[in-house]
Coordinates of C-alpha atoms and ligand atoms in Angstrom, one line a residue:
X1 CA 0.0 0.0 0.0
X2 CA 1.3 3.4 -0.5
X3 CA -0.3 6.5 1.0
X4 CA -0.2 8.7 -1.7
X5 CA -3.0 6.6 -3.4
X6 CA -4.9 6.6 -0.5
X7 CA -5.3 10.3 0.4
X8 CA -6.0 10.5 -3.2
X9 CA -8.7 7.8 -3.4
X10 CA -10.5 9.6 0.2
X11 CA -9.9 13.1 -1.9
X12 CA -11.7 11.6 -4.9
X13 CA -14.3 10.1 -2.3
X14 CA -14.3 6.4 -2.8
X15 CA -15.1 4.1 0.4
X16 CA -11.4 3.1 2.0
X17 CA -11.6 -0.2 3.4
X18 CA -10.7 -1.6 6.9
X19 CA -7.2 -2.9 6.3
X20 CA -6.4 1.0 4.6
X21 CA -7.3 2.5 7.7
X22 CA -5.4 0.5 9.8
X23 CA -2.2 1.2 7.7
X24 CA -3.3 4.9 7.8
X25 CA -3.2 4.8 11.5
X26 CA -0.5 2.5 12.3
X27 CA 2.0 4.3 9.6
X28 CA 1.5 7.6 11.7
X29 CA 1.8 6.0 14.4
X30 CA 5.0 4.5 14.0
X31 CA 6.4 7.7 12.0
X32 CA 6.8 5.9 8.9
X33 CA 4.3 8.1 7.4
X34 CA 4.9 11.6 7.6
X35 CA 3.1 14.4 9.0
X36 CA 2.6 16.3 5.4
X37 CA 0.8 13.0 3.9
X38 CA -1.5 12.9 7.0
X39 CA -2.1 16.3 7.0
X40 CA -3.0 15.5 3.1
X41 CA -5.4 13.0 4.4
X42 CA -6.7 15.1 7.2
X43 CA -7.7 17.5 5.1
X44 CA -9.4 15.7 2.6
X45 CA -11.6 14.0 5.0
X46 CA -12.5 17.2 5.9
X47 CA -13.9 17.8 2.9
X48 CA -15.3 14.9 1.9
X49 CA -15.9 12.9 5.3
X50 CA -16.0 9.6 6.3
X51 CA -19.2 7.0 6.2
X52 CA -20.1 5.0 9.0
X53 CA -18.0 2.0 8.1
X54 CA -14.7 4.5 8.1
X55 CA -15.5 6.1 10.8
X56 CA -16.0 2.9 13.0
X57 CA -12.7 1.6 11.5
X58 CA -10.9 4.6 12.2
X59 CA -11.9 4.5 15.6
X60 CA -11.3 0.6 16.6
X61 CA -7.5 1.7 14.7
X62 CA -6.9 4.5 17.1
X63 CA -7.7 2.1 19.8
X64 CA -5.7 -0.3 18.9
X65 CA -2.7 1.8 18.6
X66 CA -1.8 1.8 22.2
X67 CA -2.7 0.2 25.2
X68 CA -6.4 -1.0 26.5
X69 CA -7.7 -1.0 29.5
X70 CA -8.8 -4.3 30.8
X71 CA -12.2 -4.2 32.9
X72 CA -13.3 -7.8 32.4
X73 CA -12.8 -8.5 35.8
X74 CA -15.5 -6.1 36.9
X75 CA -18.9 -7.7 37.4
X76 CA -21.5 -6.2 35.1
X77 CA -21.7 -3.8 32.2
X78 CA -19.1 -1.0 32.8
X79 CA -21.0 2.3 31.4
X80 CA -19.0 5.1 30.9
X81 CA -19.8 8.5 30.8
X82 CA -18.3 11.6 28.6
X83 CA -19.0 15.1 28.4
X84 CA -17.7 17.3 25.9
X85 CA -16.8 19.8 27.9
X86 CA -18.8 22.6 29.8
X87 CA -18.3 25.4 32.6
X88 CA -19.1 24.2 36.5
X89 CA -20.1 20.9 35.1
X90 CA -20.5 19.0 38.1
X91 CA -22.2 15.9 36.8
X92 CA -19.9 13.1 37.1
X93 CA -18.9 13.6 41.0
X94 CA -23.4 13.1 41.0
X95 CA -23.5 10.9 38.8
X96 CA -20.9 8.0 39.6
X97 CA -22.2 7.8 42.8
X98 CA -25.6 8.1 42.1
X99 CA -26.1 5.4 39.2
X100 CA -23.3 2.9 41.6
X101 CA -26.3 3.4 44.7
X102 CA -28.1 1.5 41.7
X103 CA -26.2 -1.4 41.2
X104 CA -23.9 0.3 38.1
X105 CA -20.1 -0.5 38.2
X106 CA -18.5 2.9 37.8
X107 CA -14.9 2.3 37.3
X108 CA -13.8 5.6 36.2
X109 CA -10.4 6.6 34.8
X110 CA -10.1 9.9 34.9
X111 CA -7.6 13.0 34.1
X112 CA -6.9 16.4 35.4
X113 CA -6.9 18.0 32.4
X114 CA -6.5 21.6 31.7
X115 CA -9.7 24.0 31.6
X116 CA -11.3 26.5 34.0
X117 CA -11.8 24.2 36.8
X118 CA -9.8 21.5 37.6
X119 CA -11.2 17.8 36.4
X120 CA -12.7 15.2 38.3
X121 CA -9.7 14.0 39.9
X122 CA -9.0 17.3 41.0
X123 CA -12.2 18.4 42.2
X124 CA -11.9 15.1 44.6
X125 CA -9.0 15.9 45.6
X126 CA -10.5 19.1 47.5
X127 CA -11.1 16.6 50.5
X128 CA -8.2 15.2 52.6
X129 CA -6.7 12.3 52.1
X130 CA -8.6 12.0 48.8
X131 CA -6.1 9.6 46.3
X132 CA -6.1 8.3 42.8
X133 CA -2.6 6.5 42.8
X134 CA -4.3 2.7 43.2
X135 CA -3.2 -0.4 41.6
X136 CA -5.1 -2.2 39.2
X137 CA -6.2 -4.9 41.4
X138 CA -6.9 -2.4 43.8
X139 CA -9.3 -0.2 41.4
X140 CA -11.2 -3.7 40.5
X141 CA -11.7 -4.5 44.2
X142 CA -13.3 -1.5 45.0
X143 CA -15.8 -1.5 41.8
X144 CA -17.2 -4.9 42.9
X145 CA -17.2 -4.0 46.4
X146 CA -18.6 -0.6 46.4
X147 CA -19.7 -0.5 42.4
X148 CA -17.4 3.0 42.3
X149 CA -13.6 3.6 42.3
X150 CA -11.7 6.5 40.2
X151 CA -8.3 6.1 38.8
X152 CA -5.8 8.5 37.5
X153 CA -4.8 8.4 33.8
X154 CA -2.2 5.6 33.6
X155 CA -0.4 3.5 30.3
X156 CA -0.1 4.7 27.0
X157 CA -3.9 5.2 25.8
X158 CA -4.6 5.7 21.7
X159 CA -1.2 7.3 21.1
X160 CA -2.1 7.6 17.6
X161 CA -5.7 9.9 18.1
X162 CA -3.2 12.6 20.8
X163 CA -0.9 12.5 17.7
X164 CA -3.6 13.1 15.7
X165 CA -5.1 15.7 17.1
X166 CA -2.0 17.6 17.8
X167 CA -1.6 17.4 14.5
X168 CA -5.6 18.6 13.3
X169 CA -4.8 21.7 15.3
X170 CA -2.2 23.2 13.4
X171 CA -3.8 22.4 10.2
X172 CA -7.2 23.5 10.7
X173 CA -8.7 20.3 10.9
X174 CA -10.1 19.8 14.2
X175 CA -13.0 21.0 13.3
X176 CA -14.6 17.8 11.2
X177 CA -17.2 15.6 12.6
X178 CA -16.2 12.2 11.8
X179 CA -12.5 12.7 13.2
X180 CA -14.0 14.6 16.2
X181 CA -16.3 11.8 17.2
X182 CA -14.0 9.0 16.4
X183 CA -11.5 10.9 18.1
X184 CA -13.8 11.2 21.2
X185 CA -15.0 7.8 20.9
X186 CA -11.5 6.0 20.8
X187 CA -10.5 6.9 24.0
X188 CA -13.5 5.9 25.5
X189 CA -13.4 2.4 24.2
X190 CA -9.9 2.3 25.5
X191 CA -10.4 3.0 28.4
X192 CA -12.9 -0.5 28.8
X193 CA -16.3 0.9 28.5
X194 CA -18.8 -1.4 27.4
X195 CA -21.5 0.9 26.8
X196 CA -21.3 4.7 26.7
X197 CA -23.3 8.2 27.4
X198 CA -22.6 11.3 25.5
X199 CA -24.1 14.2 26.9
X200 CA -23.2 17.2 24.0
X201 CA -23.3 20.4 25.2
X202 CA -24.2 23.3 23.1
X203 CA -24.4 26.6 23.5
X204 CA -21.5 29.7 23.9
X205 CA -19.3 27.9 26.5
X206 CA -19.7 24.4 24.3
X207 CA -17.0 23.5 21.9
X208 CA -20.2 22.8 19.4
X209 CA -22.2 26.2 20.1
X210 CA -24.6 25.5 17.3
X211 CA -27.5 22.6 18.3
X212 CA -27.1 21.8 14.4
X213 CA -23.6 21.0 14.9
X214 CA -23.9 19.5 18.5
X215 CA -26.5 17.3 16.7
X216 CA -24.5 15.9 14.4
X217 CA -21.8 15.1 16.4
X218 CA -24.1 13.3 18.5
X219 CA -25.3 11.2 16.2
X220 CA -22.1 10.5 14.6
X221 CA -20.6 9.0 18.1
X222 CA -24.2 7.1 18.6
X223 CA -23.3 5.2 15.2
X224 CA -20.0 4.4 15.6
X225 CA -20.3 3.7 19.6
X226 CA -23.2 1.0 18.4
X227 CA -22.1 -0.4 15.3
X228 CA -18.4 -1.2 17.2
X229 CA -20.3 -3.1 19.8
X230 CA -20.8 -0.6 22.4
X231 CA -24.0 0.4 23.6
X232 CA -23.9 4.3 22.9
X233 CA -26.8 6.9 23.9
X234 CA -26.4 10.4 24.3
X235 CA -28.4 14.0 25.3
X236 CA -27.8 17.2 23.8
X237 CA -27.7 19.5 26.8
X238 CA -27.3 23.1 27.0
X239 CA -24.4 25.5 27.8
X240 CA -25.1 28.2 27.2
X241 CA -24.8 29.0 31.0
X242 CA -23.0 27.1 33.8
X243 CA -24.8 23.9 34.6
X244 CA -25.4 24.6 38.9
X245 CA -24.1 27.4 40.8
X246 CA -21.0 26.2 41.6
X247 CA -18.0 26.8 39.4
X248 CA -14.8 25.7 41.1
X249 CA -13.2 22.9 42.7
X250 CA -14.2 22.3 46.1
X251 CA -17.4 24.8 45.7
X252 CA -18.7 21.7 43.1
X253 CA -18.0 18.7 45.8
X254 CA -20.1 20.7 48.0
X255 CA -23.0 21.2 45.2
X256 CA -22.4 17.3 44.1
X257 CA -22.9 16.4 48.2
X258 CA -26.1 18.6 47.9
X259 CA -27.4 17.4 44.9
X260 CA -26.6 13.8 46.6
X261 CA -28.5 14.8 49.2
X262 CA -31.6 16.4 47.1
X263 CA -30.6 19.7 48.3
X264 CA -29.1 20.7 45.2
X265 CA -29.5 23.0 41.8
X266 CA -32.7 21.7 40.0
X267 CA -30.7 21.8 36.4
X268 CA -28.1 20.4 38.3
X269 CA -29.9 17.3 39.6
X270 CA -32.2 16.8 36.0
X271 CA -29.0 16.4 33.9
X272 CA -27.6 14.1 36.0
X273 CA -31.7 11.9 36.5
X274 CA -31.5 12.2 32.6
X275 CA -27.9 10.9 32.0
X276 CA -28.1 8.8 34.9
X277 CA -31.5 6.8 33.6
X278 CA -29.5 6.2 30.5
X279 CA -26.4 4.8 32.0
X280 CA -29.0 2.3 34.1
X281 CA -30.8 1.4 30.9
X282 CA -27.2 0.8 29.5
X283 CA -26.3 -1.4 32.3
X284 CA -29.2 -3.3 32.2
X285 CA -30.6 -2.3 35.3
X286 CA -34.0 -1.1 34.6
X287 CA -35.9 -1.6 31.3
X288 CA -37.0 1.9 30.5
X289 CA -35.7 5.5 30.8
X290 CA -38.5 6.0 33.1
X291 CA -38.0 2.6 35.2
X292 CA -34.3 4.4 35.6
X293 CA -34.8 7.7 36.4
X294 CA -37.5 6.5 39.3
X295 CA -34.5 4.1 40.9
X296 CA -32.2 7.3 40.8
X297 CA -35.1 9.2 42.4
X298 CA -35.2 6.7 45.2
X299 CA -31.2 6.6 45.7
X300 CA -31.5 10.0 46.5
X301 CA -34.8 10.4 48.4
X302 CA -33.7 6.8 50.7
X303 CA -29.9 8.4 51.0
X304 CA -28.0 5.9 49.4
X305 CA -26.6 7.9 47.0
X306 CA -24.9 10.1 49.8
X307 CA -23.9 7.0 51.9
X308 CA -22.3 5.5 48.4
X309 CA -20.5 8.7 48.0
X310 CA -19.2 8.3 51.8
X311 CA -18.0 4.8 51.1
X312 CA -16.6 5.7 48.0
X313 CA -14.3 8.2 49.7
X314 CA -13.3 6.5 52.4
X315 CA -12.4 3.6 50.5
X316 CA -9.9 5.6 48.5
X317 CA -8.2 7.5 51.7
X318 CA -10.6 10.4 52.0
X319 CA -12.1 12.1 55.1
X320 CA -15.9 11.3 54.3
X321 CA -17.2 13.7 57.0
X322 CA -16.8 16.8 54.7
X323 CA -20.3 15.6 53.2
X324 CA -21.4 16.6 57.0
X325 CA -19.6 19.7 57.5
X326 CA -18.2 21.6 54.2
X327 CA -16.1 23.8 56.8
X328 CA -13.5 20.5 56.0
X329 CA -13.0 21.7 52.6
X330 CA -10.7 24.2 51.2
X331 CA -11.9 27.6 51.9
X332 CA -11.1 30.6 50.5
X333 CA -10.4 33.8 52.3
X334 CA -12.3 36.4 50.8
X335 CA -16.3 36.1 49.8
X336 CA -17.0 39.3 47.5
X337 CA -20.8 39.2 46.1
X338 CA -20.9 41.1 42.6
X339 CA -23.9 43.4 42.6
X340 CA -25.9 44.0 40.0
X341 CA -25.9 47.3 38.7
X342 CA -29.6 47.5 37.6
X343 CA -32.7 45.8 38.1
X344 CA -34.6 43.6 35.3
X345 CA -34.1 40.3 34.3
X346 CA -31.0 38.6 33.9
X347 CA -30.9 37.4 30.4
X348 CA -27.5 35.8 29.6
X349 CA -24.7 34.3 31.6
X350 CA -22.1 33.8 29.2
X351 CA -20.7 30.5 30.6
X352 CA -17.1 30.8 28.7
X353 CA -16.5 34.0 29.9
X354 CA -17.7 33.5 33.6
X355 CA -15.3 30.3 33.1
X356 CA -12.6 32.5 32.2
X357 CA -13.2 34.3 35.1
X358 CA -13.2 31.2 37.6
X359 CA -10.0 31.0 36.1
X360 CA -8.1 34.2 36.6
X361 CA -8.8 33.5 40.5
X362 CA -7.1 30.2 40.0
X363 CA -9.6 27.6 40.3
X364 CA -8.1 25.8 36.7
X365 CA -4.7 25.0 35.1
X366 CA -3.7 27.3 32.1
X367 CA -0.4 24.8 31.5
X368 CA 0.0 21.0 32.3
X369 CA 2.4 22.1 35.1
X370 CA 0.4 25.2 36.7
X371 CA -1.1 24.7 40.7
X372 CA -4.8 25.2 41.2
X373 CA -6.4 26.5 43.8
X374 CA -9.3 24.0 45.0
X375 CA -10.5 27.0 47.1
X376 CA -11.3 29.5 44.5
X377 CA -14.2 29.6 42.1
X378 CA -17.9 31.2 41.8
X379 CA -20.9 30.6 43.0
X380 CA -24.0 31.9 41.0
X381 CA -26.9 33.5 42.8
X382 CA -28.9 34.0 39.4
X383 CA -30.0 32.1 36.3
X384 CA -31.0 33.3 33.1
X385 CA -34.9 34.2 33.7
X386 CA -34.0 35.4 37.4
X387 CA -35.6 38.8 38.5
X388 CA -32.9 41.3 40.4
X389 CA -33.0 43.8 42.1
X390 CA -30.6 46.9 41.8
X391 CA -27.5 46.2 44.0
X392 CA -28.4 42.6 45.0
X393 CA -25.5 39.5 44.8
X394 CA -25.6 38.3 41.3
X395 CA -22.9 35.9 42.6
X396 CA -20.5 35.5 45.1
X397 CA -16.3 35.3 44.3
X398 CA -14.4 33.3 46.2
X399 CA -10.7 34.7 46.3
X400 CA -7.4 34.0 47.8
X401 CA -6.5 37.3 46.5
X402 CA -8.2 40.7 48.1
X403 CA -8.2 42.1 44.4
X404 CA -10.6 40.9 42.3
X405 CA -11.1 43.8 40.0
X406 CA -10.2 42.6 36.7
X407 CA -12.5 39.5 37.8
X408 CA -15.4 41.4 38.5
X409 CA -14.7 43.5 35.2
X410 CA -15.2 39.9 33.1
X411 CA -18.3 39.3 35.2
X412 CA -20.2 42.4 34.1
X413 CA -19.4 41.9 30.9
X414 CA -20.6 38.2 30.5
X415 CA -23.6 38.9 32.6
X416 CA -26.4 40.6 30.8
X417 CA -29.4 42.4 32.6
X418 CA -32.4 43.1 30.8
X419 CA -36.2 44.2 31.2
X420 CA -37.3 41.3 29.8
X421 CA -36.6 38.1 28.2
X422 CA -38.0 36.1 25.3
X423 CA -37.7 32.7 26.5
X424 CA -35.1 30.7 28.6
X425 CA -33.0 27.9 27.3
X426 CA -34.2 24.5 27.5
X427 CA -32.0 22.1 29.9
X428 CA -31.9 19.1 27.6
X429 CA -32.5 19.4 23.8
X430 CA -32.8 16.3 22.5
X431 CA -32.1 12.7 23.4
X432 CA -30.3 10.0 20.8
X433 CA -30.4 6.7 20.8
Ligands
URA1 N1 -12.2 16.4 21.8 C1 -11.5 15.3 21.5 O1 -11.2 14.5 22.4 N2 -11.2 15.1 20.2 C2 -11.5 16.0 19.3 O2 -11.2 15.7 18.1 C3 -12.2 17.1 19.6 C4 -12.5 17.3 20.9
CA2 CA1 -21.7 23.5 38.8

């Protein structure tokens, strides 16, 4: 094979077959085919795309060109669930507990990641004693025992797709739907999921910020999740404003305990019943959405979820009386509420900027190698459709630092205050399956 003749046969949009694609991704993998050919390729599949036979060829390629995650010693269907990416979004420190209080093995691998919080493993990390660093033997243990155990990033995981995408971004080609969502889906499958929930945001802080697009990609990662043997569902779910109040590390373990504990942000607490009743359907623990969603309901109302969470803690070195008294958790030394300065109706919360925001006070990692402060972050006191009063707390900023002006200067600006508003964004958009 020679890959001159396959970029031109993808350029002049004939079907590549299974055993081209794997000499595609194996070739750049191995370096033996250069950068400017893939780029060649890259680009023409931007153009002309991929069918669904490509795309789930691409992706089971990109799996196979590092290592795989082993789960088959976990009892039960492993569901795994990804975001692609929003502002405060708390979900998965609800959710894992929440569907494992069910009977759903969550064995989570998780990263830190950069962005304007920390990730999962960070937010976690907020509570004392709080560790990732467990053997494998350890990690399955606990997911039988308790159904829940997180993990940090470990082994070499589809070396070929972080090539690959280092690659898209300096050649404009990130933005194409079949290497996005095979891109996406790889590393799930790599990671040992046998069935997988997507919840697409859209919205200003989403990466897809038209539901057209969001759409799409949804779909895309439903087909390819399904037809390479993986149970795939996913919700298209807005962000077009920070899902909760809470934007910051150890401000969103205190909103996950309170969701936990039905005390929590209803948009919150409804993403996480609708993702949650399709990880149960996934796992085969209830027969229906609605069968699901009324076991989560009752996780929550009997306390199980909470006690789960506590166990879960525990078991990996944590202090789990912070879900009693917050006061345990990092806390910040300054408080500073952001007043409004007129009354009306608050009519959009720009969640990229007021992530950008969360940021400046620390509360994410702007290189691999920066500190974050688990102390620091936002918590919102409006929603879009909220009435407020002249001077009253449109949120509260929680600071190490005294000065927060160029903070607050980003928070006016992404906050808009109107006399009235046409409608308010709907939570969930659409569901796909
Ligand atoms: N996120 C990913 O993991 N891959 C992409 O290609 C785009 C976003
Ligand atoms: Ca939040």
């Amino acid at each position: 094979m020679r890959m001159v003749d396959l970029i031109e046969k993808k350029r002049d949009g004939f079907e590549l077959t299974k055993q081209e694609i794997e000499y595609i991704v194996a070739g750049f993998t191995d370096e033996s085919i250069p950068d400017y050919q893939m780029s060649a390729f890259t680009m023409a599949v931007f153009f002309v795309g991929m069918t669904d036979q490509e795309r789930a060829h691409l992706t089971l390629a990109m799996v196979e060109s590092g290592d795989q995650i082993q789960l088959s010693d976990i009892e039960g269907v492993k569901v795994d669930k990804h975001s692609t990416g929003g502002v405060g979004d708390t979900t998965t420190l609800v959710l894992a507990p929440l569907v494992a209080a069910v009977g759903v093995p969550v064995a989570k691998m998780s990263g830190r990641g950069l962005g304007h919080t920390g990730g999962t493993i960070d937010k976690l990390e907020s509570i004392a004693g709080f560790h990732v660093e467990i053997t494998t033997d350890e990690f399955v243990k606990l997911v039988n025992q308790n159904k829940l155990a997180v993990v940090g990033q470990s082994g070499n995981l589809t070396p070929a797709d972080k090539k690959l995408y280092a690659l898209r971004d300096v050649t404009a080609t990130v933005n194409s739907i079949p290497l996005i969502a095979s891109s996406i889906m790889s590393k799930k499958i790599a990671a040992g999921a046998d069935a997988i929930v997507l919840d697409v945001k859209t919205g200003a802080g989403a990466f897809m910020e038209q539901l057209d697009d969001a759409r799409e990609l949804a779909k895309a990662m439903v087909q390819i999740g399904n037809n390479v043997g993986r149970n795939t569902m996913a919700v298209i779910s807005d962000m077009s404003q920070p899902l909760g109040f809470a934007i910051g590390n150890a401000l969103e373990v205190q909103e996950a305990i309170d969701t936990l504990k039905g005390k929590g942000p209803a948009d919150l607490l409804e993403l996480c019943l609708v993702l949650g009743s399709q990880m149960v359907v996934l796992a085969r623990k209830a027969s229906t959405l609605e069968e699901a969603r009324g076991l989560l309901e009752d996780a929550i109302a009997s306390g199980r979820a909470l006690e789960t969470f506590k166990v879960f803690v525990q078991s990996q070195g944590g202090d789990p009386s912070v879900a009693d008294d917050y006061n345990k958790l990092p806390q910040a030394k300054f408080k500073i509420d952001l007043p409004a300065k007129r009354a009306g109706v608050v009519s959009a919360i720009e969640a990229d900027e007021v992530g950008n925001a969360a940021m400046l006070l620390g509360a994410g990692r702007a290189t691999k190698d920066s500190e974050i402060d688990l102390a620091v972050g936002l918590l919102l006191r409006k929603k879009i459709g909220d009435k407020v009063s002249e001077g009253e707390s449109l949120l509260t900023i929680y600071s190490n630092s005294e000065d927060v002006e160029e903070v607050k200067y980003k928070l006016y600006n992404s906050i808009k205050i109107s006399d009235t508003i046409s409608d308010v964004p709907p939570l969930v958009y659409e569901i796909i399956q």
